[in-house]
XYZ file of C-alpha atoms in Angstrom:
720
model
C -14.887 50.717 -21.289
C -16.659 48.320 -18.914
C -20.005 46.496 -19.009
C -21.590 45.200 -15.762
C -21.784 41.416 -15.774
C -25.172 41.265 -13.972
C -27.326 44.243 -14.973
C -30.657 44.787 -13.161
C -33.633 42.949 -14.633
C -35.537 45.063 -17.171
C -32.751 47.615 -17.593
C -30.125 47.988 -20.257
C -26.558 47.494 -19.100
C -24.731 50.707 -18.393
C -21.599 51.258 -20.465
C -18.777 53.187 -18.864
C -15.848 54.781 -20.717
C -12.450 55.470 -19.205
C -9.848 57.823 -20.651
C -6.142 57.864 -19.863
C -4.525 61.297 -20.059
C -0.931 61.352 -21.281
C 1.100 64.553 -21.333
C 2.834 65.508 -24.574
C 6.244 64.980 -22.980
C 5.317 61.463 -21.822
C 3.850 60.657 -25.229
C 7.111 61.669 -26.857
C 8.941 59.330 -24.495
C 6.654 56.454 -25.525
C 7.080 56.968 -29.270
C 10.536 55.348 -29.458
C 9.123 52.263 -27.712
C 6.220 52.031 -30.143
C 8.380 52.393 -33.251
C 11.681 50.800 -32.137
C 14.037 49.635 -34.871
C 15.491 46.115 -34.901
C 18.940 46.067 -33.345
C 21.392 43.616 -31.803
C 21.286 43.184 -28.024
C 24.405 43.981 -25.992
C 26.338 40.960 -24.663
C 25.504 41.685 -21.019
C 21.759 41.797 -21.744
C 22.042 38.536 -23.698
C 23.725 36.862 -20.724
C 21.122 38.224 -18.302
C 18.303 36.920 -20.490
C 20.013 33.537 -20.554
C 20.403 33.738 -16.789
C 16.663 34.302 -16.506
C 16.119 30.864 -18.067
C 18.923 28.984 -16.339
C 19.447 30.816 -13.032
C 16.054 30.933 -11.359
C 17.229 30.960 -7.734
C 20.351 30.088 -5.678
C 19.590 26.367 -6.032
C 19.964 26.750 -9.811
C 23.471 28.122 -9.338
C 24.394 25.217 -7.089
C 23.015 22.686 -9.571
C 24.980 24.085 -12.529
C 28.249 24.347 -10.609
C 28.013 20.906 -8.995
C 27.270 19.324 -12.386
C 30.421 21.036 -13.743
C 32.399 19.537 -10.851
C 31.092 16.057 -11.622
C 31.899 16.448 -15.319
C 35.433 17.424 -14.235
C 35.856 14.055 -12.518
C 35.686 15.322 -8.940
C 35.519 12.755 -6.140
C 35.030 15.272 -3.321
C 32.701 18.289 -3.547
C 32.120 20.765 -0.729
C 29.283 23.288 -0.936
C 29.296 26.267 1.427
C 26.170 28.443 1.663
C 25.526 31.663 3.543
C 22.114 33.308 3.972
C 20.376 30.740 1.816
C 22.716 31.471 -1.101
C 21.973 35.181 -1.234
C 25.215 36.044 0.560
C 27.619 33.360 -0.643
C 27.708 30.160 -2.692
C 31.078 28.401 -2.722
C 31.707 25.149 -4.601
C 35.103 23.507 -4.071
C 36.101 20.255 -5.805
C 39.176 18.146 -6.549
C 38.469 17.738 -10.268
C 40.986 18.116 -13.086
C 40.633 21.923 -13.016
C 41.022 24.678 -15.628
C 44.332 25.864 -17.018
C 45.519 29.471 -16.764
C 45.030 30.057 -20.485
C 41.399 28.856 -20.453
C 40.073 30.840 -17.492
C 38.938 33.781 -19.621
C 37.093 31.424 -21.976
C 35.456 29.649 -19.025
C 33.410 32.741 -18.136
C 32.699 33.673 -21.767
C 29.230 32.846 -23.153
C 28.792 29.652 -25.162
C 32.278 28.340 -24.419
C 32.623 24.690 -23.406
C 34.991 21.734 -23.559
C 32.188 19.150 -23.800
C 30.974 19.642 -27.383
C 32.886 20.153 -30.596
C 30.279 19.422 -33.311
C 26.529 19.398 -33.874
C 26.548 15.614 -34.246
C 27.399 15.264 -30.545
C 24.070 16.853 -29.586
C 22.369 13.573 -30.542
C 24.401 11.614 -28.000
C 25.209 13.720 -24.931
C 27.014 11.834 -22.187
C 27.871 14.742 -19.841
C 25.656 16.624 -17.388
C 26.477 20.032 -18.867
C 27.046 20.870 -22.517
C 25.717 24.341 -23.409
C 28.612 26.426 -22.118
C 26.463 29.217 -20.723
C 26.285 28.495 -16.973
C 29.344 30.449 -15.796
C 28.660 33.372 -18.132
C 25.028 33.576 -17.010
C 25.969 33.413 -13.331
C 28.663 36.060 -13.730
C 26.206 38.437 -15.430
C 23.973 38.585 -12.313
C 26.492 38.174 -9.466
C 30.061 38.750 -8.334
C 31.932 35.598 -9.354
C 35.436 34.490 -8.402
C 36.927 31.427 -10.109
C 40.099 29.816 -8.743
C 41.555 26.700 -10.320
C 44.718 24.608 -10.262
C 44.651 21.991 -13.019
C 45.776 18.389 -12.706
C 47.523 16.865 -15.708
C 48.418 13.152 -15.866
C 47.798 12.854 -12.153
C 50.172 15.704 -11.241
C 48.893 19.157 -10.175
C 50.295 22.306 -11.784
C 52.911 24.350 -9.956
C 50.445 27.163 -9.272
C 46.816 28.011 -9.773
C 45.093 31.021 -11.285
C 42.164 33.246 -10.338
C 39.734 35.331 -12.362
C 36.896 37.602 -11.248
C 33.780 38.546 -13.208
C 30.863 40.803 -12.330
C 28.372 41.894 -14.951
C 30.316 43.148 -17.977
C 33.593 43.420 -16.039
C 36.024 40.508 -16.325
C 39.494 40.654 -14.788
C 42.687 39.249 -16.192
C 43.702 35.822 -14.826
C 46.333 36.107 -12.120
C 48.491 33.432 -10.489
C 47.518 32.318 -6.996
C 48.358 29.582 -4.561
C 45.516 27.074 -4.055
C 44.729 23.395 -3.688
C 44.389 21.222 -6.809
C 40.932 21.423 -8.326
C 38.481 24.279 -8.753
C 36.781 26.653 -6.331
C 33.987 28.986 -7.453
C 32.563 31.710 -5.225
C 29.308 33.482 -6.097
C 28.375 36.516 -4.006
C 25.512 39.026 -4.092
C 23.340 37.025 -6.453
C 21.000 39.234 -8.544
C 22.676 42.394 -7.219
C 22.207 44.115 -10.603
C 18.698 42.777 -11.297
C 16.539 44.106 -8.424
C 13.329 42.808 -9.996
C 14.696 39.278 -9.783
C 16.098 39.675 -6.298
C 12.793 40.749 -4.770
C 11.214 37.450 -5.808
C 13.665 35.428 -3.734
C 12.241 33.686 -0.675
C 13.541 33.583 2.865
C 17.032 32.143 3.447
C 15.526 29.030 5.042
C 13.314 28.368 2.000
C 16.148 28.938 -0.463
C 18.458 26.643 1.490
C 15.747 23.976 1.500
C 15.787 24.074 -2.296
C 19.586 23.816 -2.312
C 19.472 20.847 0.053
C 16.979 19.090 -2.220
C 19.246 19.642 -5.236
C 22.273 18.206 -3.415
C 20.191 15.249 -2.204
C 19.169 14.342 -5.744
C 22.625 14.833 -7.251
C 24.438 12.980 -4.464
C 21.960 10.105 -4.533
C 23.017 8.981 -7.997
C 26.787 9.497 -7.436
C 27.605 7.223 -4.466
C 31.333 7.189 -5.287
C 31.629 10.957 -4.741
C 31.893 12.584 -1.300
C 29.533 15.517 -0.712
C 29.544 18.058 2.109
C 26.935 20.809 2.429
C 27.484 23.596 4.987
C 24.975 26.368 5.684
C 25.919 29.291 7.924
C 28.867 27.247 9.304
C 26.618 24.300 10.176
C 27.017 20.986 8.344
C 23.737 19.802 6.852
C 24.950 16.904 4.663
C 28.210 14.987 4.988
C 28.470 11.885 2.796
C 31.648 9.813 2.448
C 32.955 8.575 -0.868
C 32.763 5.008 -2.197
C 29.380 4.120 -0.739
C 27.217 1.468 -2.336
C 24.120 2.773 -4.147
C 21.861 1.445 -1.384
C 24.005 2.927 1.374
C 23.904 6.334 -0.303
C 20.113 6.295 -0.647
C 19.604 5.159 2.944
C 22.019 7.836 4.201
C 19.936 10.520 2.504
C 16.409 9.247 3.097
C 16.904 7.896 6.629
C 18.103 4.615 8.059
C 14.659 3.934 9.511
C 13.465 3.251 5.944
C 16.136 0.673 5.165
C 13.999 -2.383 5.955
C 11.081 -1.025 3.917
C 13.071 -0.469 0.688
C 13.010 -3.302 -1.851
C 16.010 -3.374 -4.168
C 15.447 -4.233 -7.824
C 17.672 -4.521 -10.859
C 17.000 -5.465 -14.458
C 18.706 -5.409 -17.850
C 16.938 -5.419 -21.204
C 18.863 -5.795 -24.475
C 18.521 -2.948 -26.912
C 16.782 -3.466 -30.241
C 19.881 -2.049 -31.868
C 22.685 -4.596 -31.329
C 25.282 -1.806 -31.455
C 23.533 0.238 -28.761
C 23.921 -0.179 -25.005
C 21.216 -2.177 -23.198
C 18.618 -0.637 -20.915
C 19.605 -1.192 -17.292
C 17.487 -0.302 -14.290
C 18.441 -0.243 -10.625
C 16.461 1.165 -7.790
C 14.757 0.894 -4.445
C 10.981 0.611 -4.184
C 9.331 1.434 -0.882
C 6.680 -0.903 0.448
C 3.090 0.383 0.406
C 3.325 0.850 4.174
C 5.622 3.880 3.705
C 3.646 5.482 0.859
C 3.441 9.262 0.895
C 0.711 11.776 0.191
C 2.663 13.396 -2.656
C 5.170 12.312 -5.300
C 7.928 14.388 -3.691
C 9.816 11.267 -2.626
C 10.063 9.790 -6.125
C 13.563 10.140 -7.528
C 14.166 9.432 -11.225
C 17.606 9.466 -12.854
C 18.497 8.935 -16.502
C 22.202 8.439 -17.202
C 23.050 9.943 -13.782
C 20.894 13.004 -14.466
C 18.003 13.888 -12.076
C 14.897 14.297 -14.218
C 11.151 14.789 -14.018
C 9.293 12.548 -16.429
C 5.555 11.835 -16.507
C 6.107 8.613 -18.413
C 8.382 7.188 -15.707
C 6.116 8.444 -12.918
C 3.138 6.763 -14.569
C 4.980 3.452 -14.938
C 5.950 3.529 -11.268
C 2.406 4.275 -10.110
C 1.051 1.512 -12.357
C 3.425 -0.997 -10.754
C 1.805 -0.230 -7.381
C -1.746 -0.352 -8.716
C -3.909 -2.339 -6.337
C -1.252 -2.295 -3.608
C -2.026 1.112 -2.111
C -4.921 3.593 -2.091
C -5.153 5.759 -5.218
C -4.502 8.947 -3.262
C -1.117 7.706 -2.015
C 2.193 7.911 -3.851
C 4.997 5.334 -3.654
C 8.442 6.200 -2.352
C 11.016 5.025 -4.870
C 14.441 5.633 -6.376
C 14.792 4.680 -10.053
C 18.153 4.816 -11.848
C 17.919 4.229 -15.609
C 20.878 3.872 -17.921
C 20.139 3.954 -21.626
C 22.143 4.597 -24.750
C 22.784 8.390 -24.920
C 21.524 8.390 -28.501
C 18.145 7.041 -27.300
C 17.357 10.038 -25.103
C 17.248 13.778 -25.833
C 18.351 15.896 -22.865
C 18.283 19.203 -24.751
C 14.532 19.803 -24.424
C 14.401 21.898 -21.240
C 16.217 25.117 -20.211
C 17.427 23.580 -16.946
C 17.777 20.040 -18.379
C 15.220 18.808 -15.829
C 13.194 16.921 -18.445
C 14.199 14.443 -21.130
C 12.560 12.867 -24.155
C 12.964 9.174 -24.951
C 13.123 7.865 -28.480
C 10.948 4.862 -27.482
C 8.950 5.953 -24.407
C 6.571 2.963 -24.529
C 9.487 0.526 -24.256
C 11.002 2.401 -21.314
C 7.561 2.546 -19.669
C 6.980 -1.189 -20.035
C 10.484 -2.076 -18.854
C 10.201 -0.040 -15.647
C 6.641 -1.181 -14.939
C 7.443 -4.889 -15.265
C 10.676 -4.595 -13.276
C 9.103 -2.866 -10.272
C 5.933 -4.959 -10.390
C 7.831 -8.247 -10.352
C 9.860 -7.089 -7.361
C 6.734 -6.088 -5.459
C 4.956 -9.348 -6.246
C 7.912 -11.329 -4.950
C 7.981 -9.572 -1.567
C 5.959 -9.993 1.604
C 4.171 -6.658 1.809
C 2.216 -7.392 4.974
C 2.477 -4.254 7.127
C 3.781 -4.656 10.656
C 1.730 -3.196 13.479
C 3.720 -0.990 15.846
C 2.654 -0.557 19.447
C 4.059 2.307 21.449
C 5.439 1.110 24.717
C 3.475 2.378 27.717
C 5.781 3.532 30.526
C 5.320 1.746 33.799
C 3.599 3.946 36.402
C 5.969 2.680 39.043
C 9.058 4.220 37.451
C 12.403 2.452 37.131
C 12.948 -0.684 39.235
C 14.703 -0.275 42.538
C 17.981 -2.087 43.055
C 17.942 -4.211 46.223
C 21.061 -4.851 48.256
C 22.239 -8.413 48.362
C 22.725 -10.046 51.758
C 26.023 -11.458 50.502
C 27.626 -8.124 49.606
C 28.517 -4.978 51.461
C 27.418 -2.725 48.634
C 24.702 -0.380 49.856
C 21.502 -0.278 47.822
C 21.048 2.511 45.298
C 18.352 4.851 46.618
C 15.387 5.058 44.240
C 14.212 8.339 42.743
C 11.236 9.504 44.752
C 8.467 11.012 42.644
C 6.675 14.121 43.808
C 3.481 12.111 44.323
C 3.654 8.412 45.124
C 1.813 6.271 42.576
C 1.720 3.100 44.673
C 0.727 2.392 48.203
C 2.875 0.237 50.478
C 0.350 -2.584 50.199
C 0.598 -2.564 46.404
C 4.395 -2.675 46.529
C 4.321 -5.593 48.965
C 1.863 -7.421 46.692
C 4.185 -7.006 43.672
C 7.324 -7.961 45.603
C 5.618 -11.138 46.820
C 5.172 -12.412 43.269
C 8.641 -11.256 42.219
C 10.182 -13.525 44.874
C 8.191 -16.577 43.775
C 9.776 -19.150 41.498
C 8.780 -19.104 37.837
C 6.361 -22.031 37.466
C 4.414 -20.941 34.371
C 4.127 -23.756 31.851
C 4.997 -23.124 28.213
C 3.220 -24.365 25.089
C 3.209 -28.153 24.767
C 4.052 -28.576 21.061
C 3.713 -32.371 21.178
C 0.163 -31.998 22.421
C -0.643 -29.534 19.622
C 0.796 -31.874 16.966
C -1.254 -34.759 18.315
C -4.431 -32.652 18.218
C -3.760 -31.598 14.633
C -3.168 -35.196 13.577
C -6.531 -36.226 15.027
C -8.469 -33.483 13.174
C -10.667 -35.233 10.576
C -9.989 -34.144 6.982
C -12.684 -32.424 4.966
C -14.525 -34.546 2.445
C -13.064 -33.585 -0.948
C -16.303 -34.500 -2.704
C -18.147 -31.658 -0.957
C -17.939 -28.196 -2.557
C -15.875 -25.772 -0.586
C -17.779 -22.953 1.099
C -15.468 -20.314 -0.428
C -15.872 -21.263 -4.063
C -13.623 -20.080 -6.833
C -14.807 -16.911 -8.517
C -16.075 -17.388 -12.020
C -16.373 -21.156 -11.753
C -19.486 -22.901 -12.992
C -19.001 -25.414 -10.169
C -19.416 -22.763 -7.524
C -20.851 -24.307 -4.411
C -22.892 -22.619 -1.726
C -21.312 -20.135 0.635
C -22.646 -20.092 4.159
C -23.009 -16.645 5.666
C -24.216 -16.176 9.211
C -25.761 -12.859 10.101
C -24.968 -11.012 13.329
C -28.190 -12.421 14.787
C -26.671 -15.933 14.391
C -29.252 -16.910 11.772
C -27.604 -19.057 9.133
C -28.467 -18.547 5.463
C -27.302 -20.718 2.575
C -26.848 -18.960 -0.783
C -26.742 -21.452 -3.646
C -26.589 -21.047 -7.393
C -30.391 -21.056 -7.700
C -30.643 -18.094 -5.320
C -33.043 -19.863 -2.946
C -32.891 -18.816 0.693
C -33.282 -21.517 3.306
C -33.096 -20.560 6.988
C -31.423 -23.031 9.292
C -31.091 -23.354 13.007
C -28.753 -20.954 14.767
C -25.169 -22.099 15.234
C -22.873 -21.274 18.107
C -19.880 -18.987 17.709
C -16.982 -20.938 16.142
C -14.368 -22.136 18.596
C -10.618 -21.904 18.199
C -9.479 -24.902 16.180
C -6.996 -25.892 13.513
C -7.741 -27.016 9.982
C -5.810 -28.904 7.342
C -6.363 -26.031 4.907
C -4.644 -23.617 7.315
C -2.337 -25.246 9.876
C -2.884 -22.694 12.644
C -5.881 -21.900 14.849
C -8.184 -19.133 13.609
C -10.545 -16.873 15.540
C -13.126 -14.491 14.086
C -13.480 -11.206 15.973
C -16.523 -8.933 15.649
C -17.545 -10.991 12.616
C -15.104 -8.912 10.556
C -11.516 -9.813 11.402
C -9.649 -13.100 11.554
C -6.861 -13.605 14.064
C -4.264 -16.309 13.487
C -0.510 -16.767 13.488
C 2.429 -17.511 11.235
C 6.126 -18.107 11.781
C 6.777 -14.397 12.394
C 4.029 -13.526 14.832
C 0.338 -12.676 15.069
C -1.788 -11.962 11.974
C -4.932 -9.814 11.957
C -6.847 -10.229 8.688
C -9.674 -8.132 7.256
C -11.953 -10.844 5.879
C -13.650 -8.633 3.283
C -10.398 -7.139 1.968
C -8.672 -10.518 1.702
C -11.641 -12.247 0.042
C -11.915 -9.326 -2.372
C -8.252 -9.742 -3.338
C -8.667 -13.514 -3.743
C -11.674 -13.122 -6.007
C -10.035 -10.325 -7.996
C -6.918 -12.394 -8.722
C -9.015 -15.407 -9.736
C -11.158 -13.279 -12.030
C -8.124 -11.574 -13.492
C -6.401 -14.890 -14.221
C -9.477 -16.216 -15.984
C -10.036 -13.105 -18.100
C -6.443 -12.268 -19.003
C -5.479 -15.909 -19.358
C -8.019 -16.597 -22.122
C -6.469 -17.417 -25.489
C -9.520 -16.656 -27.620
C -10.818 -13.161 -27.023
C -13.843 -13.777 -29.248
C -15.495 -15.935 -26.605
C -16.764 -15.000 -23.180
C -14.049 -15.514 -20.584
C -16.375 -15.682 -17.570
C -19.311 -18.042 -17.373
C -22.604 -16.229 -17.721
C -26.193 -17.163 -16.957
C -29.048 -16.107 -19.220
C -31.990 -14.414 -17.593
C -35.455 -15.821 -18.142
C -36.748 -12.239 -18.201
C -34.266 -9.527 -19.178
C -33.468 -7.006 -16.479
C -34.255 -3.470 -17.601
C -31.789 -0.707 -16.815
C -32.775 2.925 -17.254
C -30.107 4.703 -19.263
C -29.470 8.208 -20.507
C -28.570 8.870 -24.165
C -24.956 9.299 -23.089
C -24.897 5.819 -21.555
C -26.539 4.256 -24.598
C -23.877 5.932 -26.749
C -21.189 4.380 -24.516
C -22.609 0.894 -25.043
C -20.784 0.242 -28.336
C -17.500 1.191 -26.734
C -18.154 -1.004 -23.687
C -19.502 -4.089 -25.485
C -16.088 -5.811 -25.916
C -15.530 -5.382 -22.202
C -18.997 -6.710 -21.356
C -18.389 -9.808 -23.470
C -15.171 -10.592 -21.623
C -16.849 -10.490 -18.227
C -19.999 -12.397 -19.277
C -22.555 -9.580 -19.614
C -24.928 -9.385 -22.573
C -26.840 -6.113 -22.846
C -28.694 -4.372 -25.689
C -30.728 -1.168 -26.010
C -34.496 -1.680 -26.052
C -35.574 1.914 -26.427
C -34.404 5.501 -26.262
C -33.863 5.368 -22.497
C -33.511 1.712 -21.506
C -31.124 -1.240 -21.769
C -31.954 -4.936 -21.441
C -29.570 -7.290 -19.630
C -29.909 -10.751 -21.190
C -26.972 -12.512 -19.487
C -25.042 -11.912 -16.278
C -21.922 -13.520 -14.726
C -22.882 -16.709 -12.902
C -20.774 -16.076 -9.830
C -22.399 -12.657 -9.311
C -25.769 -14.389 -9.363
C -24.475 -16.785 -6.737
C -23.595 -13.807 -4.547
C -27.026 -12.189 -5.093
C -25.640 -9.156 -6.948
C -28.480 -7.285 -8.616
C -27.823 -6.808 -12.392
C -29.568 -3.430 -12.498
C -27.557 -1.951 -9.633
C -24.348 -3.436 -10.978
C -24.870 -1.947 -14.458
C -25.737 1.426 -12.930
C -22.487 1.433 -10.980
C -20.545 0.260 -14.019
C -21.900 3.066 -16.193
C -21.144 5.564 -13.419
C -17.555 4.368 -13.604
C -17.499 4.459 -17.405
C -18.715 8.045 -17.532
C -15.517 9.160 -15.823
C -13.279 10.761 -18.449
C -10.235 8.837 -17.188
C -11.927 5.445 -17.360
C -11.446 4.751 -21.072
C -8.556 7.112 -21.809
C -5.932 6.724 -19.129
C -5.102 4.573 -16.188
C -4.024 6.548 -13.157
C -6.118 8.228 -10.530
C -3.666 11.102 -10.264
C -2.127 13.585 -12.677
C 0.584 11.282 -14.027
C -1.367 10.532 -17.182
C 0.696 9.180 -20.008
C 0.820 11.545 -22.939
C 1.703 8.799 -25.410
C -1.168 6.440 -24.564
C -3.480 5.576 -27.409
C -6.851 3.878 -27.622
C -5.224 0.479 -28.199
C -2.642 0.876 -25.456
C -2.465 -2.449 -23.577
C -1.854 -0.670 -20.285
C -5.031 1.373 -20.719
C -7.011 -1.770 -21.574
C -5.628 -3.613 -18.561
C -6.391 -0.668 -16.276
C -10.016 -0.510 -17.475
C -10.416 -4.229 -16.898
C -8.780 -3.854 -13.486
C -11.402 -1.317 -12.402
C -14.304 -3.477 -13.573
C -12.999 -6.685 -12.003
C -12.283 -4.737 -8.839
C -15.907 -3.652 -8.660
C -17.104 -7.213 -9.331
C -14.865 -8.671 -6.626
C -15.896 -6.013 -4.123
C -19.598 -6.690 -4.604
C -19.223 -10.478 -4.469
C -16.806 -10.779 -1.545
C -17.882 -11.559 1.978
C -18.656 -8.435 3.936
C -17.868 -7.228 7.401
C -20.251 -8.709 10.000
C -20.634 -11.910 7.928
C -19.977 -14.826 10.251
C -17.782 -17.550 8.748
C -17.431 -21.182 9.716
C -14.019 -22.502 10.800
C -13.580 -24.253 7.436
C -14.401 -21.062 5.563
C -11.900 -19.080 7.609
C -9.208 -21.710 7.083
C -9.885 -21.875 3.352
C -9.679 -18.089 3.003
C -6.361 -17.942 4.836
C -4.977 -20.835 2.794
C -5.759 -18.962 -0.429
C -3.859 -15.962 0.941
C -0.582 -17.809 0.353
C -1.571 -18.862 -3.163
C -2.260 -15.495 -4.791
C -0.201 -12.489 -5.730
C -0.438 -9.145 -3.927
C -2.269 -10.737 -1.012
C -1.083 -7.996 1.321
C -3.630 -5.478 -0.020
C -7.062 -5.433 -1.584
C -7.531 -4.114 -5.163
C -8.282 -0.674 -3.694
C -4.883 -0.632 -2.002
C -6.076 -1.114 1.586
C -4.104 -3.672 3.624
C -5.643 -7.110 4.049
C -3.335 -8.221 6.840
C -1.454 -6.620 9.694
C 1.320 -8.501 11.461
C 2.278 -8.087 15.100
C 5.727 -9.635 15.370
C 6.883 -11.826 18.220
C 9.500 -9.223 19.054
C 6.814 -6.576 19.576
C 4.741 -8.957 21.686
C 7.717 -9.738 23.886
C 8.316 -6.023 24.367
C 4.738 -5.425 25.447
C 4.838 -8.274 27.968
C 8.284 -7.192 29.268
C 9.887 -10.495 28.242
C 12.979 -8.872 26.717
């Protein structure tokens, strides 16, 4: 029966009936399915059902077998793949192997050497433990297992081989082989056509296998890995690498300089339990990615996916990169096995911590401290422009008999003879260019008069009741002074600031297009976005004042009462949010109350926002727009890595909410692009850059500074 979803106006919906005709013979065939008695499943079907959970694709087979090799103590593992794993998967290792008597048990379901009692499930220290991998694989493929055990460092005289395919299992037979274990899996899903048709192309399946090997090899730097696909080596990693060397070998050596190494140890609350140790590499914001694909988390050498860890990592980068970017990082956690449950996922890809909040806070603080202690200023890269003249021509020396090397003649000459003569004339001249006279520069700096300390600085501290005026010159060169009383006094036009040094910032500064500051440091040339840097400075000052307050019952930011309250139009939803937002308003110096069913009255407003001519009505409108977002008061991230264990009193949620509000305040109060600054203002802003944390990016994550190194400059001017 079907009913049209949009019937014509004025007409009743038409109801249609459908009838399925079933022949008596077919109905008789369906009766046993409708009234089937309870019975025990055959062993093969049980194994195939288990394989459906564990063996999803060829990469799943590789993962299970490589984990078995690592549990066997292997130091060299070679993986051979043909046709993306659909033709052949061979895993060969030099582990301690399987004895002749245990080969039949190895391919039996629920047989393992890693667990002996139920109590061990609460403290699993191995990668595998269920004893169903080999049996599940053998139920959907043609498996051949060859092993020669090693006992007390000495290999057995001979090895043994066993074959299994579906319900058929052969008897172990002696065979000559190298010490260790070799497992061959052919014709995967040959007896389950429905599963085989869902397999992707060989290239896609091999990509999944390569990703599995990358993650497993990354956390086992002492083990050699070799991955071969269709007789071509894709991965070849030597043994006994350092953790950093292994990561760089897998992710690319071009990322080495952009990976910040961190390490931390936190004692366990239980004195008998092992401490929490963390090691990893955090990529700088400059190499952030569009997705979280390049985030690698490991718990006790096990690759895992965990939203709690992903959230902690993203929180550590908050304010250092745009919200739509994801950090590149490798995080290796080692915790007491009893503090983590690894038996919560069919493929053991997820874990559950006994104290997730403690793990979250430990990782967040460790990564954040490492980022705050690093210079995150991105380096500008300039692609070298090839010379139109081609390679230089070698000239013969009058003192040698060696003939000159003939130059390569292009199809079309790019220089006339006159141009070449002009260039050669200057090449033959002596180098008479004068360098920089440092003594003269030092003398000029010493003669620069110091600024009078009694005068308020143009770039006043955010949130200070002693905030002095800030001079902003418009693009039309009309100067306007904004003081605390919000009076506007036009002054005479001033010329464009000249290049000069200041005692606040020891290097010359130049403002370009009234938006960017150009200066230098010991490493090269700095290009600074004045709005982004001032926004970061003000945000850090506001954050220190608000979070550094000892008494939360008092206003942390100075506020100024309005002679006439500002009226803000508000919907019932916004008025209902007011009670929830009032503690936040008090901390930032805003006093607001409802004065009717659709209006709010602003009685007090932060003083420094008044000084910057921020309109209270517009600010409250924007703040309520932000508060109406469902994520604003419930969770912190801007992506899907929301913490599932966060509560209303979670300190990370509270800090994230305050971060967003202070970010908006700093953005509105900071100097804007096209605001002309005086030399003292520019010098003061740059001096504060070295005094704050996370100065390399604004609170939104955009860079404040780009560095062009001396090495890059020398390349561009052909001085190398």
